[in-house]
Short mmCIF file of C-alpha atoms in Angstrom, two decimals:
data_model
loop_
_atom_site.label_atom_id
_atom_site.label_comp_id
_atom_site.label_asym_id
_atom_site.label_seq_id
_atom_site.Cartn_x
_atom_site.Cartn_y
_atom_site.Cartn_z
CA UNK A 198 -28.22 5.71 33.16
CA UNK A 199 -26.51 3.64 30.50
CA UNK A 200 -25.58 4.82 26.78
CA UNK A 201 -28.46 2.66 24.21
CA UNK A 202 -25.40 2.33 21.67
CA UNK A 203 -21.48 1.92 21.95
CA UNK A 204 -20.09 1.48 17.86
CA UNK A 205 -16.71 0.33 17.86
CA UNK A 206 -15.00 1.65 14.84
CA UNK A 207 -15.70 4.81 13.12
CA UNK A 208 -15.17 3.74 9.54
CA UNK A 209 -17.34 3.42 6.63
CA UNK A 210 -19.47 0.73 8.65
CA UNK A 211 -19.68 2.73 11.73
CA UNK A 212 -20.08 6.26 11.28
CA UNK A 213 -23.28 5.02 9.14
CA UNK A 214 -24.55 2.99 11.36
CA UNK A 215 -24.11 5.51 14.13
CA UNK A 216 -25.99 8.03 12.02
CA UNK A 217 -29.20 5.83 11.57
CA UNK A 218 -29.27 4.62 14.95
CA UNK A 219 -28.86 8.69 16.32
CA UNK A 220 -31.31 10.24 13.60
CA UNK A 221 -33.68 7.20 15.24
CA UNK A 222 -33.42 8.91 18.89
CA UNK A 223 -30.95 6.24 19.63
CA UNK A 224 -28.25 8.11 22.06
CA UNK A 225 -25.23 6.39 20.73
CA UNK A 226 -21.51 6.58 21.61
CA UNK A 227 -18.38 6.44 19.20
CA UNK A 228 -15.11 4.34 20.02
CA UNK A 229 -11.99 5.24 18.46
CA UNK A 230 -8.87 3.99 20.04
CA UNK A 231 -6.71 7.05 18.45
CA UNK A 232 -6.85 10.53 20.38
CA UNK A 233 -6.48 12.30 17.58
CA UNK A 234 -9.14 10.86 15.17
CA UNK A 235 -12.02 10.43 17.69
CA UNK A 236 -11.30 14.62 18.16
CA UNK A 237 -11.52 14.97 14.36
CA UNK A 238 -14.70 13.91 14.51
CA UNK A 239 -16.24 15.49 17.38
CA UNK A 240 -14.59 18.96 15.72
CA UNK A 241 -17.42 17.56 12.60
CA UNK A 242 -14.21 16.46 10.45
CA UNK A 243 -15.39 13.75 8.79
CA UNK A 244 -13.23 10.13 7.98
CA UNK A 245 -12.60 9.80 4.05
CA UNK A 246 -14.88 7.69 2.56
CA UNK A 247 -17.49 7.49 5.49
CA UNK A 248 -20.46 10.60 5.34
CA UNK A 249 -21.04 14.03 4.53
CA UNK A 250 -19.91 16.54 6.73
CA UNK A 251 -23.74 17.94 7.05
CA UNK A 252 -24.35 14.28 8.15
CA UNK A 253 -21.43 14.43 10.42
CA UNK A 254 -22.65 18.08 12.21
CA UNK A 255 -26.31 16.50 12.50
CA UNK A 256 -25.40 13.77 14.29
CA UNK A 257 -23.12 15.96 16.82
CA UNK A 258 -25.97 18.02 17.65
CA UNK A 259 -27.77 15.00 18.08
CA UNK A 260 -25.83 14.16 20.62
CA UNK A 261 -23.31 12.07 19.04
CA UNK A 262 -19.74 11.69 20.65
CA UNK A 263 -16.34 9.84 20.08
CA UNK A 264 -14.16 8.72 22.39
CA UNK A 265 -10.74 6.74 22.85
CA UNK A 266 -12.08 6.11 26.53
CA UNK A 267 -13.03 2.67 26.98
CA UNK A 268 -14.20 2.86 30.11
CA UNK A 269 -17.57 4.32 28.38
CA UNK A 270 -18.06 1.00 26.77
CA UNK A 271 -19.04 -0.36 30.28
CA UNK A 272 -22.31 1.74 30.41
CA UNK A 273 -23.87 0.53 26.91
CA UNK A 274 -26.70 -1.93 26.60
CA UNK A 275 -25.51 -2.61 22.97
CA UNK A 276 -22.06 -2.76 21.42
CA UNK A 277 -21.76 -2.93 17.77
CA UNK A 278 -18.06 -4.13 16.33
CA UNK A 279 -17.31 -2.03 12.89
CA UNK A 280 -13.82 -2.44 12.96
CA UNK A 281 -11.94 -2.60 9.75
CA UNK A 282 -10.93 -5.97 7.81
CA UNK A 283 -8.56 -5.02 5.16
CA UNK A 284 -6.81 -7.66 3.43
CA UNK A 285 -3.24 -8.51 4.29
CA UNK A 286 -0.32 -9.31 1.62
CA UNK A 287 -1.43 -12.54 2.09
CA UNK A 288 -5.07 -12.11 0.81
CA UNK A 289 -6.44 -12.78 3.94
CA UNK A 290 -8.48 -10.83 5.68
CA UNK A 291 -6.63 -8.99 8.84
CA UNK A 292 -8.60 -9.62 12.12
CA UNK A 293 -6.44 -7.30 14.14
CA UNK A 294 -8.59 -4.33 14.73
CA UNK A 295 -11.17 -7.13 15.60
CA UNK A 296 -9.32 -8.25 18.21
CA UNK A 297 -7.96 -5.12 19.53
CA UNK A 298 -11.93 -3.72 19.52
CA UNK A 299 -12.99 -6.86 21.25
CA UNK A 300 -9.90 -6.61 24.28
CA UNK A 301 -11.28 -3.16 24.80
CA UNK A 302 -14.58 -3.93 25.53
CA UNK A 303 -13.80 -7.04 27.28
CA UNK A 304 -12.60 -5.45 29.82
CA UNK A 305 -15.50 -3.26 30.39
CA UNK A 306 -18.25 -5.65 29.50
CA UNK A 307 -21.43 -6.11 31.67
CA UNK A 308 -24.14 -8.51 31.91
CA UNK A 309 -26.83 -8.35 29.41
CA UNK A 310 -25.13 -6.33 27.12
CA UNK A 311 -25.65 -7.42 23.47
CA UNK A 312 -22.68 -7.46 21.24
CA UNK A 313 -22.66 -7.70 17.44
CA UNK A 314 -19.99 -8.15 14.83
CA UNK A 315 -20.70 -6.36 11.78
CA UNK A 316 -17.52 -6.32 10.40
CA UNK A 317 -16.61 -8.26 7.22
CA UNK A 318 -15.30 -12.04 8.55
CA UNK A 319 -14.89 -15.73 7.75
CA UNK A 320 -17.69 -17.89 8.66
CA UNK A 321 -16.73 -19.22 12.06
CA UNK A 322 -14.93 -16.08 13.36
CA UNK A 323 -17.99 -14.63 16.14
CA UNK A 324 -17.56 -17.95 17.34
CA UNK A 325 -14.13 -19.02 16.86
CA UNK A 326 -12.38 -16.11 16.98
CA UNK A 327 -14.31 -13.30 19.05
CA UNK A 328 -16.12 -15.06 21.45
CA UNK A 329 -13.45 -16.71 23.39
CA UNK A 330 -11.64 -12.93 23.60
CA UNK A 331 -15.14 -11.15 24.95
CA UNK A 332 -15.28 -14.17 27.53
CA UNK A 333 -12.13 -13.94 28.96
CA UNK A 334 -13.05 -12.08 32.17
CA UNK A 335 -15.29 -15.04 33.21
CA UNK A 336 -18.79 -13.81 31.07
CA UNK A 337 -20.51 -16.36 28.70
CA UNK A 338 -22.26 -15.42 25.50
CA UNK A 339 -25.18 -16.76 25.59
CA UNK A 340 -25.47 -16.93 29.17
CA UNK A 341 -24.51 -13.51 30.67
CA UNK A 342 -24.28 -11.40 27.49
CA UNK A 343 -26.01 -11.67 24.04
CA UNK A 344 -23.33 -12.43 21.18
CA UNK A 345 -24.66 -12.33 17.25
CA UNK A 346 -23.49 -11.66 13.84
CA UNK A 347 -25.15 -8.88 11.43
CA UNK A 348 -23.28 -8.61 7.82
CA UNK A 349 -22.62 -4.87 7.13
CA UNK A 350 -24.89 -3.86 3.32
CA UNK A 351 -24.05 -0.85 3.25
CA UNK A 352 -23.57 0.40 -0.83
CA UNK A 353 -21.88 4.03 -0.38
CA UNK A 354 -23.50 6.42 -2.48
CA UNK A 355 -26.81 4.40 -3.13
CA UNK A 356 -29.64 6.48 -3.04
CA UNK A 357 -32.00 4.28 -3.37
CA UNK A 358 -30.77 1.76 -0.45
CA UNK A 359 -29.80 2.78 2.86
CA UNK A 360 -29.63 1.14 6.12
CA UNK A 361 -33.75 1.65 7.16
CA UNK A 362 -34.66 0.28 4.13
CA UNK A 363 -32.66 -2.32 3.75
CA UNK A 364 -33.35 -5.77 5.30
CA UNK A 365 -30.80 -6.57 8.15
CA UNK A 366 -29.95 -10.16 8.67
CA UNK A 367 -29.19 -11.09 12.28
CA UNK A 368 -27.47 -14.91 13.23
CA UNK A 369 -26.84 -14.88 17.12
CA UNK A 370 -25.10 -17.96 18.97
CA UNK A 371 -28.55 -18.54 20.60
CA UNK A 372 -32.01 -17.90 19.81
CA UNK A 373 -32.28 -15.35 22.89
CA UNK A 374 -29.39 -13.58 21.04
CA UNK A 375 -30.78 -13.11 18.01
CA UNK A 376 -33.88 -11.55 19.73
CA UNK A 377 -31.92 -9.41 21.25
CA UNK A 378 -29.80 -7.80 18.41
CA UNK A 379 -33.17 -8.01 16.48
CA UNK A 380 -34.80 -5.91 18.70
CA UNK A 381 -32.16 -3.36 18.90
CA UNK A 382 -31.77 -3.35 14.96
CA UNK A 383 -35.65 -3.33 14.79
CA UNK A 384 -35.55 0.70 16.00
CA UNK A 385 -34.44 1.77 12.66
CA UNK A 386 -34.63 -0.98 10.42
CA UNK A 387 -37.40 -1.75 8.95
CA UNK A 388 -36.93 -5.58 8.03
CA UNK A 389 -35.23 -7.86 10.37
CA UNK A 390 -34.00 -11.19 8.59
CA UNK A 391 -33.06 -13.87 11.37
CA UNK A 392 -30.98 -16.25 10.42
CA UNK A 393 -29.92 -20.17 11.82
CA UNK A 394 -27.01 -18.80 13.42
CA UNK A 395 -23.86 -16.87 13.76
CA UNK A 396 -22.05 -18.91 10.77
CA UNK A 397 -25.28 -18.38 8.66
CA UNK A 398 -24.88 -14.68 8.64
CA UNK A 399 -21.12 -15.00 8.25
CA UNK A 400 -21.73 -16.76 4.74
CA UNK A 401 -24.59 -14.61 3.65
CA UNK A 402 -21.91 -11.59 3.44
CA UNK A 403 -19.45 -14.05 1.83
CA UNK A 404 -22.06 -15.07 -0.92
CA UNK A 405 -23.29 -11.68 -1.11
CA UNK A 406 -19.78 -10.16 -1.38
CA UNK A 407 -18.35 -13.09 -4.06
CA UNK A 408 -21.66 -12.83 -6.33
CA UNK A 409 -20.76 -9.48 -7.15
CA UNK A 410 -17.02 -10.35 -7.77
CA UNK A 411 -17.67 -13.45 -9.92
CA UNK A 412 -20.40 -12.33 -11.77
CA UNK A 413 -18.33 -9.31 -12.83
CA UNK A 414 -15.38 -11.44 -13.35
CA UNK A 415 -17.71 -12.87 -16.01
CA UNK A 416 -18.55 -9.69 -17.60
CA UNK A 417 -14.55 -8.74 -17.48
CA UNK A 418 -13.94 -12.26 -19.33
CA UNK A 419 -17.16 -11.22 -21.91
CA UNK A 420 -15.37 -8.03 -22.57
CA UNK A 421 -12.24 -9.25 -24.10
CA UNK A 422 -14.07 -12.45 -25.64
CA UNK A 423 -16.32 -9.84 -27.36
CA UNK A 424 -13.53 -7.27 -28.28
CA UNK A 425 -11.87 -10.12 -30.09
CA UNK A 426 -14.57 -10.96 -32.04
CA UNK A 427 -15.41 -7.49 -32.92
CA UNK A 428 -18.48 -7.63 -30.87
CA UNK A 429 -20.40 -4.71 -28.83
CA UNK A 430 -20.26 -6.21 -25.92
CA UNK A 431 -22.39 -3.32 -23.99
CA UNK A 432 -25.37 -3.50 -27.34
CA UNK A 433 -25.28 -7.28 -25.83
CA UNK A 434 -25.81 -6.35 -22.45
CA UNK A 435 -28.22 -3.64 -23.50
CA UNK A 436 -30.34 -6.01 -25.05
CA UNK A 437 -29.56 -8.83 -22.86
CA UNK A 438 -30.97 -6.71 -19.66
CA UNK A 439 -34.14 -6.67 -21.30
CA UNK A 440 -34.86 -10.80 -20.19
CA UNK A 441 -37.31 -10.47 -17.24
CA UNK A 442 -36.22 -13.63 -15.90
CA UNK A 443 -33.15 -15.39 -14.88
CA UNK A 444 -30.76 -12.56 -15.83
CA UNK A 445 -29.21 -9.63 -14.15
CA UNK A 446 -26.75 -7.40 -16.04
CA UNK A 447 -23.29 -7.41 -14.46
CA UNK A 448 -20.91 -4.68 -16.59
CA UNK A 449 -17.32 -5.12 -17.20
CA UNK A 450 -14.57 -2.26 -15.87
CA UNK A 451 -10.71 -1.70 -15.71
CA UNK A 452 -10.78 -4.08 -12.16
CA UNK A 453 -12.94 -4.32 -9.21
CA UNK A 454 -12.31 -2.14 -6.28
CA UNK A 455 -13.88 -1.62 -3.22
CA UNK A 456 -14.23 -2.37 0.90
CA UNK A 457 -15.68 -6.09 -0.04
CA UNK A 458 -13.04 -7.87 -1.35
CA UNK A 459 -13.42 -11.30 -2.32
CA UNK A 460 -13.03 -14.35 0.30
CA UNK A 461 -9.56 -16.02 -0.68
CA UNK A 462 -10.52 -19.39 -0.17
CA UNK A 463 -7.10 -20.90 0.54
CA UNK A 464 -6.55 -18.22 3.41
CA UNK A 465 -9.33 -19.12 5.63
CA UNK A 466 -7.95 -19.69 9.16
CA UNK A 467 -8.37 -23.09 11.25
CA UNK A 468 -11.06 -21.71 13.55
CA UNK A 469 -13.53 -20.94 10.30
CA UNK A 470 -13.28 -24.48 10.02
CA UNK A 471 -14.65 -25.56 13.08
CA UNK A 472 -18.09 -26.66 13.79
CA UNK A 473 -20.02 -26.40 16.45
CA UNK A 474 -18.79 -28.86 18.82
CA UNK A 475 -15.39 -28.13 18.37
CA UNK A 476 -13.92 -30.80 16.20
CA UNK A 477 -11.32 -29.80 13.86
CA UNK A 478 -11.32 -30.11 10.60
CA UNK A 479 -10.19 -28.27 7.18
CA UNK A 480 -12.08 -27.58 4.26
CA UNK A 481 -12.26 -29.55 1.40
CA UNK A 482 -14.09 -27.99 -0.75
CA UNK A 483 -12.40 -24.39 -1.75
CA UNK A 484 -14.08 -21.98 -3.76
CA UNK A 485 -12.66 -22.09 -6.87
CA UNK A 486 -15.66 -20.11 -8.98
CA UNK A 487 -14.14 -17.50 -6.52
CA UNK A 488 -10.17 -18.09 -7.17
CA UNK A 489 -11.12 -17.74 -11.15
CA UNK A 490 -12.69 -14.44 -11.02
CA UNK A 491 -10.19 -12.86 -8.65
CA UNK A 492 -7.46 -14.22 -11.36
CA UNK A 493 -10.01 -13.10 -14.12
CA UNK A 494 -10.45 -9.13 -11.88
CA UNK A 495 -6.64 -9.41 -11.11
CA UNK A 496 -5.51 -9.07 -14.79
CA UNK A 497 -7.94 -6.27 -15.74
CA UNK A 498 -5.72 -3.39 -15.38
CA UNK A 499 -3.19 -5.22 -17.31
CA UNK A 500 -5.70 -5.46 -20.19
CA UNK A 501 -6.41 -1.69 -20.26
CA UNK A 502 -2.90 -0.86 -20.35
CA UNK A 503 -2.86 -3.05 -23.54
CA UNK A 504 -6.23 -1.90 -25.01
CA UNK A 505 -4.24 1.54 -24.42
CA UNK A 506 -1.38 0.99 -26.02
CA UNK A 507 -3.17 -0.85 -29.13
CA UNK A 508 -5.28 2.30 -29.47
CA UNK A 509 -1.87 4.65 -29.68
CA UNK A 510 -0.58 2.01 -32.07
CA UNK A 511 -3.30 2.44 -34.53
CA UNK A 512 -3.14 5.82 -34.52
CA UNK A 513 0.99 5.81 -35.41
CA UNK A 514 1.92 6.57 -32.20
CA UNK A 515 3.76 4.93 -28.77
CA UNK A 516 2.91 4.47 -25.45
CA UNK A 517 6.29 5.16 -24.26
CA UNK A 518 6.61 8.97 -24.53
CA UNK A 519 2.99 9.55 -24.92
CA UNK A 520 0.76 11.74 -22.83
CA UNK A 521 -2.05 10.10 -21.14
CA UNK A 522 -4.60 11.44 -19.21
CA UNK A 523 -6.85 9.28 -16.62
CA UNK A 524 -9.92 10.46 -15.91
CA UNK A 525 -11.59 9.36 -12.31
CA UNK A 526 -9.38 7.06 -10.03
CA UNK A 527 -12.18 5.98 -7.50
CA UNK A 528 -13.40 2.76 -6.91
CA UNK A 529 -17.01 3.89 -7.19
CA UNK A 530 -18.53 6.68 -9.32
CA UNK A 531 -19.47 10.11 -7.64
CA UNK A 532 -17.24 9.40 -4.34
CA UNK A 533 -14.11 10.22 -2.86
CA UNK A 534 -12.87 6.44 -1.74
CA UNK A 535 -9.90 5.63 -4.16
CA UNK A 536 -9.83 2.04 -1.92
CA UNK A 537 -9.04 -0.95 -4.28
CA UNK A 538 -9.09 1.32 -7.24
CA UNK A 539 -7.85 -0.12 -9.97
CA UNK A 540 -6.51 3.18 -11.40
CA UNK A 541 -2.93 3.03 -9.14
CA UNK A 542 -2.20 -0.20 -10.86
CA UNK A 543 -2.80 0.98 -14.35
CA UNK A 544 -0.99 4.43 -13.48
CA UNK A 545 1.96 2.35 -12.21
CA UNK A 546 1.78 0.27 -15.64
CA UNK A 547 1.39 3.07 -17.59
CA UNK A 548 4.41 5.11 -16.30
CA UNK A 549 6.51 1.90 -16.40
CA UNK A 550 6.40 1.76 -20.03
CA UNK A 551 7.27 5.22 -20.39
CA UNK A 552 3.84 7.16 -20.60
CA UNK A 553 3.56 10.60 -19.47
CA UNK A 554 0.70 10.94 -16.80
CA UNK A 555 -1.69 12.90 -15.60
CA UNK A 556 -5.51 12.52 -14.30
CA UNK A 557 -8.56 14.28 -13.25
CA UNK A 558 -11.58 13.57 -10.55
CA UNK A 559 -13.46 15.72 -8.87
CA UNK A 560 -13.21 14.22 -5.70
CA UNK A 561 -9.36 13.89 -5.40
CA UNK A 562 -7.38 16.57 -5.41
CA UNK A 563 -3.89 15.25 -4.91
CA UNK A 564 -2.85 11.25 -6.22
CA UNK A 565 0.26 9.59 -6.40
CA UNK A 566 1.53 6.91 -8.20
CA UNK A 567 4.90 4.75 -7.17
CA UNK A 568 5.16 7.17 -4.22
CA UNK A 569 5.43 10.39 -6.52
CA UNK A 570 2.78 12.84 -7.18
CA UNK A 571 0.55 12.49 -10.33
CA UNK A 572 -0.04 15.74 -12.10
CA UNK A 573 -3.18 16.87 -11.55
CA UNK A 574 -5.23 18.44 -14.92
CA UNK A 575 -6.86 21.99 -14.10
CA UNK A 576 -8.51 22.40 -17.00
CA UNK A 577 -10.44 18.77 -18.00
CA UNK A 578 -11.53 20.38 -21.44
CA UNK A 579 -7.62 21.44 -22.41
CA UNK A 580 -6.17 18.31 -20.17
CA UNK A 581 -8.00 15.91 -22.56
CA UNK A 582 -7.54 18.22 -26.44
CA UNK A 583 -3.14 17.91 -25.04
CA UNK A 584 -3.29 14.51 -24.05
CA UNK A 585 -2.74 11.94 -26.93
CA UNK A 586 -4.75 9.39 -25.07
CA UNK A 587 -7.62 10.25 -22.14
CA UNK A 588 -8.72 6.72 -20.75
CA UNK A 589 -11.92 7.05 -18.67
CA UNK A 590 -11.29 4.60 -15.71
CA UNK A 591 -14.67 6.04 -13.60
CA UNK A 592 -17.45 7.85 -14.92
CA UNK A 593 -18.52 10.77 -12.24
CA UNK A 594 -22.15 12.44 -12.75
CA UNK A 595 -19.84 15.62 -13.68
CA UNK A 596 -18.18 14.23 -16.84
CA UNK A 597 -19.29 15.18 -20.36
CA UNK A 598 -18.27 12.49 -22.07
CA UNK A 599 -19.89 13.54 -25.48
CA UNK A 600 -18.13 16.82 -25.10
CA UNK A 601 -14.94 15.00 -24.22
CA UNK A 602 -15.22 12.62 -26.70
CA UNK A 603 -15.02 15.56 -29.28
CA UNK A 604 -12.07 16.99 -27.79
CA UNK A 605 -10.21 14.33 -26.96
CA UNK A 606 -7.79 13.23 -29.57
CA UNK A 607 -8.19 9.66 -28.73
CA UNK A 608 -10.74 8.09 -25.96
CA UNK A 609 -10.89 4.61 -24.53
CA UNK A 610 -13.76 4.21 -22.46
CA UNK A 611 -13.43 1.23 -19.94
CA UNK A 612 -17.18 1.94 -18.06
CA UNK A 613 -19.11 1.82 -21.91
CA UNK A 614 -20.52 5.43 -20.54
CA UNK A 615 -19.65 6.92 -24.01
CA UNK A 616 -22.40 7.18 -26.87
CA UNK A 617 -21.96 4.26 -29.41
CA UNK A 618 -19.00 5.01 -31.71
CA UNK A 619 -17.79 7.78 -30.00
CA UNK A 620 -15.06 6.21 -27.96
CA UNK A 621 -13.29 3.08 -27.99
CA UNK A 622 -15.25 1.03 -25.57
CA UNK A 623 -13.48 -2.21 -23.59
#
C-alpha cells in the first residue's frame, strides 16, 4: 500500500509541512539525499531553524521517517518539492537542489501521482524548468501525473498563523491538477485558494515576498529622513498605525534578513520568460520598486555602523578601540535562524574600524565574524555596564531593555523596542 505523502527536502518548508500533514493522520515520508542528516532526524535531532525538538519526537512516533532512499518516492500518491532556494553570488536564486530533488523522483515517478513545488521560484520555473526534468522518463504532467505550484507562507515563530489556518494557494498546469493538489492540501488546511495557473502562484509568492521588502525599504528610508530632521520616527508610526484604512505599519531595522529574499529582477532566467506556447521572449519591464529597496535594505547595516560611531562621538569617545556589545544576531526575534542577519555585516564593519566586539542572544551560543569567533557575553547585565556602546540589533522576549537601558553606558536601539528617551532609537 502506497505512502499518502513523500516531502522532498527537510528544511524550514518541509519539516513543517511534514508535521501538519502527520499530526492530520497523513502517513508521510521524509527525503533527504544526505545519510547522515536524514539519521539526525530520525534520532529526533532537529535541522536549525526548522521545529522544536518536542515537535520533531511527535511526529516520529507518529510515524514519521527520513530517508536518502529514493526508491520510496515510487510508492507515494503525493510528492511535495521543499527544496532549498538560496541565493547565489549572483542574486539569483539557485535552482540546484530543485533539480537534483526533481532527478530523484523522476526516476521513481508513477502515474497519478501529484507533484507540487513549494519551494521559493521565478514565475515560469514548474513549467519551464521542472516539468521537462519530471517528464523525462516518458510521463506527461497533466496527462499521466498531476503537476502544480503552492507558494510556501510559512512565518517561523508566528503564533497566531500556521499552516491550518492559513489559506493555501494552489496554481496547477491543468484544472484536474489543481483539484488534485487541492484535495490533498484540503486534509489540513482549512482554506484552499485556487489560482489561474502554475505562473499565478509563482507571482503571488513574488508579490507577497517583495511587499514586505519594499515596504520596509520605505520605513528604512523614513528612518534616516526622520533622524535628520530630528523627528521620532516610531511616535509617527505609533500614531500613524492608528488610520483604519489604507495603511499598514511597516518598521524600520539594521537590514532585512530572512529565507524570502527579494526577486532580483535582472537575474530572472530565460525560461521565466516564456509563455505558454513557448515563444521566447525577455522581459521588459523589470522591477525597479524592487531594485530600490534592496539598494535602500542593502545599505542599512552601513547606516548603523555610522549611527554607532556618531553616538561614541558625542559622547568624546572612538569607535576604533571601543568596546561594543551586540545584542541578538538573528534575523527574526525569539529564534535561532541567524540566515540573512544583518548582524555579520555590521560585526564585520564594526571590527574593521577597529571596535572591540562582543554579543549576546539567547539562542546562539557560538558566532563568528570574518571567520574568527566573536566573544560571547556571560553575564548580559555586566556585558552591557563594560561595554562603551551595546547596540540592540534584535529584540528577544528575554531582553530587559529598561533595565539595560540603565546599565548600559550608551544604547542605540535599531528595533525602537526601548521606552521613549531611554535609548537612542534609529
Amino acid at each position: 500500500m502506497p505512502a499518502d505523502l513523500a516531502v522532498l527536502g527537510l528544511g524550514r518548508t518541509g519539516l513543517p509541512l511534514a508535521q501538519a500533514a502527520t499530526a492530520a493522520g497523513v502517513g508521510v515520508i521524509g527525503y533527504e539525499p544526505d545519510p547522515a542528516a536524514a539519521a539526525d532526524i530520525n534520532a529526533g535531532r532537529v535541522p536549525p531553524g526548522t521545529l522544536a525538538a518536542a515537535d520533531l519526537r511527535r511526529m516520529l512516533a507518529g510515524g514519521f521517517r527520513a530517508t536518502a532512499d529514493p526508491a520510496v518516492l515510487g510508492r507515494v500518491r503525493t510528492a511535495v518539492i521543499c527544496a532549498p532556494t538560496p541565493l547565489g553570488e549572483d542574486r539569483a536564486l539557485d535552482l540546484t537542489a530543485v533539480s537534483a530533488a526533481a532527478r530523484a523522483l523522476a526516476g521513481h515517478l508513477r502515474p497519478h501521482t501529484t507533484v507540487v513545488l513549494e519551494s521559493a521560484v521565478y514565475p515560469g520555473t514548474t513549467e519551464g524548468f521542472l516539468r521537462p526534468l519530471l517528464e523525462a522518463d516518458g510521463l506527461r504532467a497533466g496527462r499521466d501525473f498531476h503537476l502544480a505550484y503552492s507558494p510556501s507562507r510559512l512565518d517561523p515563530g508566528n503564533r497566531d498563523f500556521h499552516l491550518a489556518n492559513t489559506p493555501k494557494v494552489i496554481g496547477g498546469c491543468t484544472p484536474a491538477c489543481t483539484e488534485a493538489a487541492a484535495a490533498f492540501y484540503g486534509r489540513f488546511t482549512e482554506r484552499i485558494v485556487r489560482a489561474r495557473g502554475p505562473r499565478e502562484a509563482e507571482a503571488v509568492n513574488l508579490l507577497e515576498t517583495n511587499y514586505r521588502h519594499v515596504n520596509i525599504a520605505f520605513a528604512n528610508e523614513m528612518a534616516v529622513f526622520c533622524h535628520d530632521l530630528g523627528v521620532d520616527l516610531w511616535d509617527v508610526i505609533r500614531c500613524a498605525e492608528t488610520k483604519p484604512f489604507g495603511f499598514q505599519a511597516f518598521r524600520p531595522g539594521p537590514g532585512v534578513g530572512g529565507p524570502a529574499a527579494a526577486l532580483d529582477p535582472n537575474a530572472v532566467p530565460l525560461f521565466a520568460a516564456m509563455p505558454a506556447q513557448g515563444q521566447a521572449r525577455m522581459l521588459g519591464h523589470p522591477l525597479r520598486m524592487v531594485e530600490l529597496a534592496q539598494e535602500v535594505n542593502s545599505r542599512m547595516p552601513r547606516y548603523v555602523v555610522q549611527r554607532a560611531a556618531a553616538l561614541l562621538n558625542e559622547h568624546g569617545k572612538s569607535l576604533r578601540g571601543a568596546r561594543v556589545l551586540l545584542l541578538g544576531v538573528t534575523y527574526k526575534a525569539d529564534l535561532a535562524s541567524q540566515e540573512g542577519a544583518p548582524a555579520r555585516e555590521i560585526g564585520t564593519r564594526l571590527i574593521e574600524l577597529g571596535a572591540q566586539l562582543c554579543y549576546h542572544d539567547p539562542y546562539v551560543p557560538q558566532w563568528r565574524v570574518l571567520d574568527r569567533p566573536v566573544p560571547r557575553a556571560d553575564s548580559l547585565w555586566e556585558a552591557a555596564s563594560e561595554a562603551d556602546l551595546t547596540v540592540l540589533l534584535q529584540h528577544h522576549r528575554t531582553y530587559d531593555l529598561q533595565g539595560l537601558a540603565v546599565k548600559a553606558q550608551l544604547l542605540l536601539d535599531t528595533r525602537g523596542a526601548t521606552p521613549a528617551g531611554a535609548a537612542a532609537r534609529l
